[in-house]
XYZ file of N, CA, C and O in Angstrom:
864
model
N 91.620 107.515 85.643
C 91.052 107.399 86.986
C 90.330 109.097 86.437
O 91.204 109.714 86.191
N 89.704 109.715 87.301
C 88.661 110.941 86.912
C 88.946 111.902 87.635
O 89.464 111.344 88.555
N 88.540 113.112 87.281
C 88.785 114.434 88.129
C 87.697 113.744 89.074
O 86.437 113.899 88.704
N 87.437 114.268 90.714
C 86.342 114.177 91.055
C 85.378 115.367 90.617
O 85.718 116.412 90.124
N 84.659 115.367 90.682
C 83.219 115.716 90.507
C 83.553 116.374 91.033
O 83.394 116.746 92.132
N 82.014 117.474 91.071
C 81.672 119.372 91.587
C 81.100 118.074 93.327
O 81.609 118.384 94.240
N 80.071 116.783 93.115
C 79.991 116.624 94.088
C 81.131 116.289 95.080
O 80.792 116.622 96.554
N 81.868 115.272 94.984
C 83.061 115.057 95.633
C 83.987 116.349 95.973
O 84.506 116.451 96.728
N 84.417 117.659 95.724
C 84.620 118.887 95.575
C 83.572 119.345 96.956
O 84.973 119.421 97.823
N 83.064 118.998 97.077
C 81.903 119.415 98.248
C 82.253 118.916 99.229
O 82.611 119.524 100.580
N 82.518 117.639 98.986
C 82.791 116.557 99.776
C 83.825 116.776 100.866
O 84.614 117.063 101.888
N 85.436 117.160 99.800
C 86.124 117.670 100.323
C 86.474 119.502 101.318
O 86.715 119.118 102.006
N 85.968 120.150 101.005
C 84.961 121.386 101.290
C 85.149 121.088 102.667
O 85.028 121.971 103.779
N 84.110 120.058 102.840
C 83.766 119.800 104.235
C 84.183 119.417 104.980
O 83.860 118.974 106.395
N 85.730 118.601 104.371
C 86.547 117.027 105.443
C 87.105 118.599 106.251
O 87.299 120.279 106.086
N 87.693 117.962 107.780
C 88.804 118.762 108.243
C 90.153 119.014 107.333
O 90.924 118.549 106.582
N 90.557 120.475 107.394
C 91.811 120.773 106.681
C 93.099 120.344 107.335
O 92.827 120.504 108.518
N 93.576 120.020 106.530
C 95.108 119.863 107.157
C 96.070 120.074 107.013
O 96.430 120.602 105.889
N 97.081 119.870 108.082
C 98.450 120.363 107.265
C 99.230 119.726 107.011
O 99.969 118.648 107.398
N 99.538 119.493 105.719
C 100.597 118.152 104.981
C 101.670 118.877 104.601
O 101.650 119.546 103.689
N 102.823 118.196 104.888
C 104.089 117.608 104.474
C 104.115 117.086 103.009
O 104.064 115.355 103.909
N 104.740 117.166 102.356
C 105.701 116.075 101.409
C 106.855 116.421 100.837
O 107.679 117.666 100.861
N 107.160 115.035 100.471
C 108.772 114.579 100.462
C 108.649 114.409 99.320
O 108.201 113.165 99.155
N 109.653 115.398 98.257
C 109.558 113.970 96.584
C 110.689 114.600 96.084
O 111.516 115.462 96.257
N 110.617 114.547 94.702
C 111.918 114.299 94.077
C 110.995 115.073 92.791
O 110.281 115.844 93.085
N 111.957 114.722 91.019
C 111.531 115.581 90.081
C 109.914 115.831 89.449
O 109.412 116.377 89.525
N 109.260 114.417 89.956
C 108.277 114.489 90.073
C 106.845 114.972 90.930
O 105.850 115.567 90.617
N 107.541 115.439 91.873
C 106.621 116.308 93.023
C 107.520 118.041 92.960
O 106.406 118.284 93.490
N 108.166 117.692 92.370
C 108.696 119.453 92.221
C 108.518 120.050 90.633
O 108.378 121.225 90.486
N 107.655 119.685 89.554
C 107.171 119.870 88.692
C 105.755 120.349 88.498
O 105.206 120.563 89.718
N 106.255 121.396 87.917
C 104.901 122.444 87.732
C 103.393 121.966 88.359
O 102.319 122.244 88.909
N 103.555 120.908 87.704
C 102.453 120.135 87.205
C 102.415 118.495 87.472
O 101.293 117.775 87.800
N 103.447 118.258 88.635
C 103.424 117.374 89.531
C 102.500 116.700 90.771
O 101.209 117.383 90.986
N 102.592 115.690 90.585
C 101.679 115.044 92.227
C 100.883 116.362 93.219
O 100.006 116.246 93.286
N 101.962 116.419 93.591
C 102.203 117.347 95.088
C 100.936 118.665 94.396
O 100.103 119.383 95.047
N 101.403 119.206 93.110
C 100.638 120.425 92.809
C 99.051 119.009 92.194
O 98.039 120.519 92.466
N 99.084 118.987 91.942
C 98.015 118.209 91.262
C 97.004 117.679 92.861
O 95.969 117.799 92.975
N 97.693 117.229 93.784
C 97.301 116.897 95.693
C 96.542 118.661 95.892
O 95.155 117.960 96.958
N 97.106 119.071 95.523
C 96.895 120.670 96.062
C 95.135 121.261 95.319
O 94.714 121.575 95.875
N 95.351 120.467 94.152
C 94.262 120.761 93.152
C 92.713 120.174 93.907
O 91.452 121.353 93.861
N 92.936 119.237 93.902
C 91.658 118.118 94.895
C 91.969 118.631 95.918
O 90.327 118.427 96.533
N 92.640 118.783 97.745
C 92.356 119.124 98.761
C 92.764 120.452 99.019
O 93.587 120.911 99.058
N 91.573 121.680 98.131
C 92.029 123.080 98.253
C 92.075 124.005 99.688
O 92.206 124.364 100.268
N 91.250 122.611 100.656
C 91.144 123.026 102.364
C 92.085 123.086 103.009
O 92.501 123.807 104.583
N 93.913 121.915 102.422
C 94.719 121.730 103.399
C 95.817 122.917 102.796
O 95.499 123.515 101.775
N 96.492 122.788 103.956
C 97.613 123.543 103.858
C 99.369 122.438 103.366
O 99.141 121.827 104.309
N 99.612 122.522 102.402
C 101.065 121.528 101.590
C 102.264 122.719 101.870
O 102.665 123.381 101.088
N 102.780 121.584 102.630
C 104.434 122.120 102.262
C 104.938 121.601 101.625
O 105.484 120.104 102.098
N 105.348 122.072 100.685
C 106.418 120.321 99.635
C 107.720 120.683 100.089
O 108.087 121.958 99.014
N 108.429 119.544 100.265
C 109.973 119.993 100.089
C 109.962 118.776 98.324
O 110.205 117.513 99.264
N 110.406 119.111 97.856
C 110.567 118.186 96.245
C 111.456 119.009 95.905
O 111.295 119.891 95.789
N 112.665 118.305 95.558
C 113.497 118.820 94.633
C 114.116 117.260 93.771
O 114.221 116.690 93.564
N 114.146 118.798 92.132
C 114.272 117.341 91.088
C 116.348 116.832 91.801
O 116.688 117.548 92.145
N 115.964 115.368 91.089
C 117.198 114.867 92.014
C 117.114 113.937 93.561
O 118.372 113.462 93.446
N 116.412 114.829 94.418
C 115.827 114.262 95.523
C 116.246 112.613 95.583
O 115.834 112.185 94.920
N 116.821 111.592 97.054
C 116.715 110.811 97.302
C 117.025 110.571 98.618
O 116.542 111.501 98.957
N 116.673 108.997 98.688
C 116.471 109.225 100.282
C 117.654 109.173 100.633
O 117.901 109.799 101.900
N 118.584 108.538 100.463
C 119.760 108.834 101.528
C 121.176 108.743 100.384
O 122.298 108.113 101.009
N 121.601 109.034 99.234
C 122.431 109.489 98.387
C 122.782 110.302 98.400
O 121.445 111.728 98.009
N 124.040 110.515 97.859
C 124.634 112.473 97.687
C 124.452 111.843 96.280
O 125.213 111.865 95.340
N 123.255 112.524 95.636
C 122.943 112.024 94.237
C 124.230 113.230 93.277
O 124.097 113.951 93.658
N 124.869 112.934 92.023
C 125.489 113.305 91.717
C 126.250 113.958 92.189
O 126.778 115.709 92.126
N 126.967 113.732 93.181
C 127.577 114.142 93.781
C 127.176 115.437 95.766
O 127.790 116.042 95.730
N 125.458 115.183 95.547
C 125.248 117.198 96.090
C 124.984 116.085 97.309
O 123.992 115.476 97.246
N 125.191 117.159 98.438
C 124.896 116.174 99.595
C 123.471 117.204 99.774
O 122.796 116.087 100.547
N 123.095 117.637 98.911
C 121.666 118.816 99.317
C 120.334 117.523 98.585
O 119.107 118.146 98.755
N 120.766 116.738 98.041
C 119.693 115.719 97.143
C 119.848 114.452 98.528
O 118.843 113.889 98.064
N 120.468 114.681 99.279
C 119.894 113.524 100.432
C 119.060 113.753 101.249
O 119.278 114.614 102.327
N 118.332 113.212 101.435
C 116.798 113.942 101.962
C 117.110 113.195 103.321
O 116.642 114.303 104.507
N 117.656 112.069 103.397
C 118.303 111.509 105.186
C 119.425 112.484 106.139
O 118.816 112.893 106.753
N 119.832 113.026 104.714
C 120.856 114.133 105.301
C 120.303 115.138 106.119
O 121.019 116.190 107.042
N 119.741 115.611 105.263
C 118.735 116.794 105.575
C 117.917 116.879 106.214
O 116.886 117.879 106.373
N 116.949 116.306 106.658
C 115.343 115.719 107.409
C 115.181 116.469 108.821
O 114.129 117.398 108.424
N 116.768 116.770 109.626
C 116.447 117.509 110.345
C 116.167 119.143 109.568
O 115.302 120.000 110.184
N 116.824 119.876 108.787
C 116.555 121.396 108.443
C 115.165 120.858 107.960
O 114.179 122.371 107.809
N 114.703 119.806 106.941
C 113.433 120.351 106.341
C 112.851 120.135 107.488
O 111.070 120.816 107.474
N 112.025 119.807 108.773
C 111.218 119.106 110.036
C 111.380 120.974 110.470
O 110.382 120.932 110.342
N 112.619 121.107 109.922
C 112.704 122.100 110.824
C 111.737 123.822 110.185
O 110.833 124.126 110.551
N 112.146 123.569 108.860
C 111.905 124.388 107.691
C 109.832 124.697 108.357
O 109.308 125.242 108.025
N 109.770 122.766 108.147
C 108.285 122.308 107.124
C 107.876 123.382 108.837
O 106.399 123.251 109.233
N 107.905 122.594 110.610
C 107.283 123.442 111.471
C 107.476 125.172 111.641
O 106.639 125.075 111.940
N 108.030 125.597 111.167
C 108.806 126.297 111.147
C 106.953 126.847 110.168
O 106.708 128.399 110.110
N 106.805 126.389 109.119
C 105.644 127.042 108.094
C 104.240 126.907 108.316
O 103.473 127.418 108.681
N 104.495 125.089 109.500
C 102.964 124.487 109.409
C 102.234 124.686 111.018
O 100.978 124.343 110.987
N 103.740 124.966 111.824
C 103.350 124.605 112.854
C 103.219 123.189 114.012
O 103.743 123.413 114.572
N 102.483 122.620 112.940
C 101.789 121.191 113.472
C 101.570 120.794 111.622
O 101.029 121.460 110.811
N 101.986 119.247 111.811
C 101.847 118.759 110.648
C 101.029 117.452 111.392
O 101.211 116.726 112.195
N 99.443 117.260 110.368
C 98.790 116.112 109.930
C 99.298 114.941 109.416
O 99.066 114.172 109.673
N 100.077 115.572 108.473
C 100.239 114.144 107.281
C 101.382 114.523 106.858
O 102.081 115.872 106.527
N 102.589 113.067 107.014
C 103.657 113.597 105.945
C 103.239 112.061 105.083
O 103.327 111.171 105.086
N 103.691 113.331 103.654
C 103.694 111.686 102.488
C 105.044 112.071 101.567
O 105.688 112.793 101.394
N 106.039 110.487 101.800
C 107.430 111.193 101.879
C 106.815 109.884 99.826
O 106.597 108.764 100.159
N 107.596 110.519 98.428
C 107.623 109.420 97.476
C 109.089 109.946 97.225
O 109.457 111.102 96.306
N 110.419 108.886 97.719
C 111.352 108.919 97.227
C 111.540 107.488 96.644
O 111.325 106.738 96.744
N 112.284 107.657 96.036
C 113.825 106.145 95.638
C 113.603 106.183 93.925
O 114.862 105.358 93.938
N 113.298 106.650 93.181
C 113.573 106.911 92.160
C 114.523 106.679 91.632
O 115.095 106.417 90.868
N 115.322 108.070 92.427
C 116.820 108.029 91.904
C 117.687 106.927 92.304
O 118.801 107.122 92.388
N 117.340 106.875 93.976
C 117.951 105.809 94.495
C 117.640 104.143 93.543
O 118.859 103.900 93.716
N 117.436 104.550 92.335
C 117.481 103.062 92.089
C 117.759 103.643 90.889
O 117.938 102.523 89.402
N 118.880 104.963 90.062
C 119.755 104.685 89.620
C 120.755 103.772 89.122
O 121.238 103.424 89.956
N 120.960 103.551 88.104
C 121.912 102.498 87.396
C 123.136 103.618 88.177
O 124.067 101.545 88.593
N 124.111 104.119 88.478
C 125.036 104.412 89.382
C 124.926 103.714 90.726
O 125.947 103.668 91.442
N 123.711 103.397 91.059
C 123.886 103.175 92.305
C 122.999 101.524 92.402
O 122.509 100.961 93.393
N 123.394 101.753 91.520
C 122.694 99.470 91.482
C 123.542 99.118 92.284
O 122.948 97.697 93.414
N 124.334 99.138 93.248
C 125.591 98.202 94.090
C 125.242 98.369 95.591
O 125.669 97.721 95.650
N 124.332 99.666 95.405
C 123.681 99.749 96.731
C 122.645 99.643 97.099
O 122.426 100.505 98.126
N 121.780 99.187 96.754
C 120.761 99.120 96.154
C 120.271 98.336 97.767
O 118.926 98.851 98.480
N 120.747 97.427 98.178
C 121.254 97.336 99.412
C 120.596 98.022 100.754
O 119.948 98.004 101.856
N 121.031 99.626 101.031
C 121.154 99.696 101.787
C 120.176 101.302 101.822
O 120.080 101.722 102.923
N 119.419 101.178 100.719
C 118.257 102.597 100.764
C 116.940 101.268 101.321
O 116.530 102.865 102.279
N 116.749 101.422 101.357
C 115.172 100.230 103.054
C 116.272 101.221 103.976
O 114.847 101.473 104.457
N 117.131 100.307 104.321
C 117.482 101.375 105.532
C 117.951 102.122 106.129
O 117.403 103.307 106.841
N 118.118 102.626 104.652
C 118.243 104.569 104.799
C 116.332 105.201 105.452
O 115.915 106.516 105.717
N 115.360 104.639 104.122
C 114.218 105.446 104.478
C 113.481 104.600 106.059
O 113.682 105.584 106.060
N 114.611 103.698 106.826
C 113.471 103.693 108.066
C 114.412 104.425 108.935
O 113.664 104.743 110.046
N 115.654 104.849 108.825
C 116.255 105.605 109.981
C 115.590 107.233 109.097
O 115.227 107.955 110.096
N 115.527 106.789 108.294
C 114.093 108.644 108.376
C 113.399 108.739 109.077
O 112.908 109.810 109.781
N 112.353 107.541 108.131
C 111.511 107.247 109.743
C 111.714 107.447 111.361
O 110.704 107.719 111.962
N 112.678 106.652 111.320
C 112.736 107.291 112.777
C 112.993 108.431 113.289
O 112.246 108.806 114.345
N 113.955 109.209 112.425
C 114.288 110.293 112.618
C 113.301 111.301 112.522
O 112.502 112.454 113.262
N 112.381 111.325 111.868
C 111.062 111.928 111.386
C 109.968 112.238 112.908
O 110.072 112.949 113.675
N 109.972 110.966 113.476
C 109.321 110.633 115.039
C 109.514 111.126 115.468
O 108.903 111.457 116.692
N 111.032 111.138 115.770
C 111.821 111.975 117.038
C 111.644 113.248 117.227
O 111.429 113.687 117.784
N 112.084 114.098 115.794
C 111.577 115.209 115.228
C 109.941 115.922 116.186
O 110.014 116.601 116.800
N 109.155 114.535 115.227
C 107.553 115.345 115.443
C 107.172 114.957 117.286
O 106.858 115.723 117.533
N 108.406 113.919 117.677
C 107.472 113.858 119.409
C 108.320 115.172 120.160
O 107.575 115.134 120.990
N 109.401 115.336 119.990
C 110.211 117.147 120.422
C 109.005 117.736 120.665
O 108.843 118.805 120.928
N 107.712 117.842 119.617
C 107.170 118.903 119.008
C 105.756 118.902 119.684
O 104.934 119.361 119.334
N 105.461 117.599 119.880
C 104.644 116.838 120.947
C 103.410 116.756 119.931
O 102.522 117.096 119.947
N 104.052 115.620 118.425
C 103.184 116.307 117.708
C 103.308 114.620 117.431
O 104.534 113.841 117.320
N 102.565 114.403 116.772
C 101.956 112.559 115.977
C 101.420 112.327 114.956
O 100.717 112.214 114.484
N 102.311 112.942 113.573
C 101.051 112.830 111.989
C 100.761 111.511 111.845
O 102.213 110.544 112.057
N 100.421 110.935 110.383
C 100.162 110.456 110.016
C 101.642 110.009 108.723
O 101.422 110.558 108.908
N 101.863 109.014 109.262
C 103.063 108.827 107.872
C 103.031 108.211 106.361
O 102.229 107.413 107.084
N 103.346 108.636 106.015
C 103.147 107.496 104.301
C 104.014 107.825 103.496
O 104.833 108.685 103.376
N 104.335 106.056 102.930
C 105.661 106.188 102.395
C 105.078 105.407 101.242
O 103.199 104.984 100.938
N 105.054 106.370 99.566
C 104.417 105.549 98.808
C 105.567 105.868 97.821
O 107.225 106.027 98.299
N 105.190 104.288 97.572
C 106.414 103.787 96.262
C 106.966 104.484 95.238
O 105.498 105.299 94.416
N 107.855 104.575 94.930
C 108.278 105.833 93.497
C 107.664 104.647 92.545
O 106.709 103.565 92.000
N 107.048 105.306 90.709
C 106.284 104.456 89.769
C 107.658 103.747 89.343
O 108.393 103.513 89.876
N 106.230 103.089 88.484
C 107.010 101.613 87.193
C 108.526 102.998 86.681
O 108.241 104.151 86.301
N 109.344 102.154 86.530
C 109.778 103.003 84.932
C 109.841 102.068 83.793
O 108.878 101.356 83.805
N 109.949 102.994 82.686
C 109.724 102.382 81.615
C 110.517 101.348 81.074
O 111.583 101.255 81.482
N 110.729 100.882 79.914
C 111.859 99.638 79.472
C 113.566 100.488 79.255
O 113.378 101.459 78.880
N 114.078 99.342 79.383
C 115.862 99.819 79.400
C 115.870 100.481 78.108
O 116.435 101.813 77.787
N 115.612 100.502 76.721
C 115.480 101.209 75.076
C 114.462 102.537 76.052
O 115.134 103.156 74.713
N 114.248 103.158 76.621
C 113.204 104.394 77.010
C 113.893 105.024 77.643
O 114.295 106.448 77.758
N 114.458 104.456 79.123
C 114.459 105.188 79.885
C 116.781 105.847 80.000
O 116.925 106.778 80.541
N 116.791 104.428 78.715
C 118.661 105.382 79.350
C 119.504 104.331 79.899
O 119.090 103.380 81.037
N 120.473 104.687 79.754
C 121.666 103.541 80.560
C 121.296 103.916 82.246
O 121.945 104.017 83.076
N 120.965 105.752 82.032
C 121.189 106.233 83.317
C 120.703 105.005 84.141
O 120.192 104.973 85.513
N 119.283 105.247 83.672
C 118.037 104.030 84.181
C 117.709 102.854 84.405
O 116.595 102.048 84.429
N 118.961 102.465 83.485
C 118.636 100.990 82.891
C 118.854 99.279 84.147
O 119.795 99.791 85.196
N 117.536 99.144 83.915
C 117.356 98.300 84.978
C 116.614 98.817 86.325
O 116.204 97.626 87.576
N 116.338 99.877 85.850
C 115.707 101.214 86.859
C 113.815 99.831 87.118
O 113.368 100.058 89.023
N 113.630 99.317 87.091
C 111.969 98.452 87.002
C 112.524 97.253 88.199
O 111.995 97.176 88.558
N 113.384 96.589 87.790
C 113.529 95.570 88.828
C 114.502 96.092 89.980
O 113.577 95.988 90.654
N 114.833 97.135 89.483
C 115.567 97.559 91.413
C 114.251 98.114 91.837
O 113.992 97.996 93.839
N 113.156 98.849 91.071
C 112.362 99.369 91.853
C 111.445 98.753 92.539
O 110.554 98.852 93.396
N 110.782 97.968 92.073
C 110.273 96.020 92.080
C 110.955 95.716 93.525
O 109.783 95.627 94.373
N 112.176 95.281 93.282
C 112.501 94.948 94.749
C 112.488 95.918 96.184
O 112.058 95.016 96.954
N 112.871 97.512 95.645
C 112.436 98.194 96.471
C 111.282 98.239 97.155
O 111.055 98.261 98.402
N 110.301 98.177 96.686
C 109.043 98.887 97.195
C 108.721 97.304 97.857
O 108.252 97.871 98.612
N 108.750 96.536 97.639
C 108.833 94.967 98.254
C 108.624 95.347 100.481
O 108.569 95.474 101.234
N 110.402 96.817 100.011
C 110.974 96.551 101.139
C 110.057 97.686 101.691
O 109.805 97.948 103.120
N 109.830 98.469 100.885
C 109.190 100.280 101.416
C 108.135 99.746 102.101
O 107.836 99.611 103.628
N 107.222 98.427 101.684
C 106.049 98.033 102.203
C 106.508 97.244 103.286
O 105.476 97.652 104.654
N 107.338 96.671 103.548
C 107.719 95.659 105.221
C 108.215 96.854 106.385
O 107.526 97.139 107.512
N 108.218 97.560 105.839
C 109.538 99.076 106.504
C 107.556 100.003 107.368
O 108.318 100.161 108.500
N 106.644 100.341 105.849
C 105.700 100.459 106.079
C 105.074 99.978 107.836
O 104.709 100.900 108.463
N 104.931 98.559 107.184
C 104.363 97.910 108.927
C 104.641 98.344 109.641
O 104.206 98.184 111.316
N 106.064 98.178 109.830
C 106.663 97.707 110.979
C 107.446 99.216 112.270
O 107.347 99.368 112.797
N 107.415 100.426 110.654
C 107.596 101.752 111.116
C 105.866 101.938 111.402
O 105.860 103.625 111.851
N 104.623 101.304 111.712
C 103.549 102.139 111.776
C 103.155 103.063 110.420
O 102.364 104.218 111.184
N 103.541 103.059 109.753
C 103.700 104.247 108.342
C 102.312 103.193 107.614
O 102.240 102.372 107.630
N 101.629 103.881 106.960
C 100.895 103.784 105.464
C 101.608 103.222 103.994
O 102.177 104.441 103.925
N 101.647 102.523 103.026
C 102.149 102.209 102.501
C 101.221 102.432 101.245
O 99.708 101.308 101.479
N 101.159 102.936 100.160
C 100.949 103.466 99.019
C 101.511 102.601 97.386
O 102.723 103.357 97.189
N 100.712 101.942 96.857
C 101.922 101.093 96.351
C 101.343 101.640 94.731
O 100.671 101.186 94.424
N 101.459 102.872 94.154
C 101.176 103.143 93.258
C 102.310 102.808 92.230
O 101.663 102.881 90.794
N 103.348 102.041 92.222
C 104.161 101.368 91.285
C 103.237 100.475 91.117
O 102.908 100.374 89.127
N 102.218 99.641 91.288
C 101.284 98.532 91.086
C 100.383 99.282 90.196
O 100.255 98.299 89.517
N 99.870 99.859 90.492
C 98.468 100.927 90.003
C 98.775 100.711 88.583
O 98.028 100.736 87.870
N 99.844 101.536 88.317
C 100.688 102.382 87.712
C 100.768 101.421 86.200
O 100.746 102.046 84.945
N 101.006 100.355 86.772
C 102.836 99.467 85.747
C 101.459 98.998 84.356
O 102.266 99.209 83.299
N 100.685 98.487 84.742
C 99.145 98.032 83.491
C 99.319 99.222 82.166
O 99.282 99.087 80.994
N 99.392 100.690 82.932
C 99.177 102.120 81.649
C 100.631 102.544 81.797
O 100.313 103.838 81.251
N 101.511 102.770 82.447
C 102.055 103.652 82.666
C 103.257 104.224 81.279
O 103.624 105.253 81.587
N 103.512 103.711 80.419
C 104.536 103.534 79.619
C 103.072 104.566 78.124
O 103.996 105.523 77.379
N 101.917 105.273 78.515
C 101.166 105.721 78.358
C 101.214 106.784 79.190
O 100.441 107.963 78.725
N 101.985 107.506 80.088
C 101.780 108.262 81.275
C 103.053 109.132 80.961
O 103.527 109.516 82.219
N 104.189 108.493 80.806
C 105.586 109.193 80.722
C 106.066 109.843 79.077
O 105.962 108.672 78.314
N 106.935 110.804 78.899
C 107.486 110.671 77.983
C 108.876 109.791 78.007
O 109.788 110.316 76.498
N 109.455 109.960 79.131
C 111.031 109.408 79.389
C 110.891 107.954 79.795
O 112.374 107.660 79.926
N 109.565 107.682 80.139
C 109.853 106.368 81.156
C 110.050 106.717 82.359
O 110.764 105.504 83.501
N 110.090 107.913 83.189
C 111.005 108.116 84.537
C 110.347 109.462 84.576
O 109.450 109.152 85.518
N 110.041 110.434 84.311
C 108.535 111.237 85.001
C 107.080 111.363 84.208
O 107.525 110.569 82.751
N 106.431 111.165 85.115
C 105.020 110.996 84.678
C 104.791 112.440 84.139
O 105.064 113.521 84.107
N 103.582 112.518 82.875
C 103.366 113.260 82.547
C 101.341 113.424 83.431
O 101.328 113.253 83.978
N 101.163 114.676 82.986
C 100.190 115.338 83.827
C 98.935 114.211 84.045
O 98.723 114.394 85.955
N 99.011 113.853 83.522
C 97.690 112.444 83.935
C 98.112 111.723 84.679
O 97.716 111.459 85.157
N 99.683 110.910 84.658
C 99.931 110.486 85.424
C 100.014 111.451 87.647
O 99.666 110.119 88.453
N 100.649 112.182 86.769
C 101.075 113.022 88.536
C 99.124 112.708 88.934
O 99.319 112.810 89.819
N 98.562 113.644 88.185
C 97.069 113.555 88.367
C 96.703 112.265 89.181
O 95.939 112.185 90.391
N 97.247 110.862 88.233
C 96.341 109.839 88.847
C 97.181 109.762 90.276
O 96.662 108.435 91.607
N 98.125 110.103 90.507
C 98.984 109.270 91.636
C 98.852 110.402 93.283
O 98.081 109.770 93.960
N 97.535 111.592 92.553
C 97.347 112.553 93.263
C 96.298 111.469 94.362
O 95.531 111.916 94.802
N 95.551 110.880 93.019
C 93.876 110.857 93.282
C 94.123 109.612 94.097
O 93.789 109.110 95.377
N 95.368 108.437 94.243
C 95.560 107.527 94.598
C 95.934 107.845 95.570
O 95.776 107.812 97.085
N 97.058 108.896 96.283
C 97.112 109.832 97.382
C 95.864 109.962 98.428
O 95.976 109.240 99.450
N 94.863 110.419 97.618
C 93.399 111.145 98.378
C 92.508 110.090 98.856
O 92.195 110.532 100.073
N 92.795 108.882 98.286
C 91.417 107.503 98.547
C 92.472 107.297 99.842
O 91.555 106.861 100.771
N 93.874 107.608 100.048
C 93.856 106.659 101.378
C 94.157 108.240 102.336
O 93.936 107.668 104.090
N 94.260 109.465 102.091
C 94.005 110.050 103.358
C 92.799 109.741 103.830
O 92.493 111.365 105.039
N 91.204 110.028 102.572
C 89.845 109.626 103.324
C 90.019 108.590 104.469
O 89.768 107.819 104.089
N 89.819 108.501 105.909
C 90.172 108.250 106.756
C 89.903 108.937 108.386
O 90.141 110.267 108.470
């Protein structure tokens, strides 16, 4: 995908500025990650990023409750409202770490955790008399097992199953589902050094895919 032209940048400058809250894991936390790339595209917006390496939808990754987004959603939302005042869009790209091999026997609870998170977010935004548009962005594709190693072995099968469920949850919870996994899969091996974390080009592609869905 190409970098926006000068004409596209001018168009962005004329768009209404938005307050955007982003939730992510290491792909969102990287200094060249998808949130950084989105900020370069949407220069008028204020984007508050809650992306932490190791973040999950609803597991205590590596035994750390601080990496369980569901458990921390109230404090995260409090932070966001303190920083932004009003939230126009919420973009969630989580699930890569929920698909680690260590959680393979608990995959069935992951979609429910996402649903609970969305319901909790809606309750909190209602208290603020706010109704932001919520986007669920699929985790990106995994590389083959011989590339990702034991930690993420079988990850592509799990993330494919999870994305099918996330699409259903998004529809039922009136959120917008963005299937970056399907779009990136044909070229994903060219976009990652380790089969899990995307390089700058891959992060830019995710940001551009999100941008296309924000323009309405």
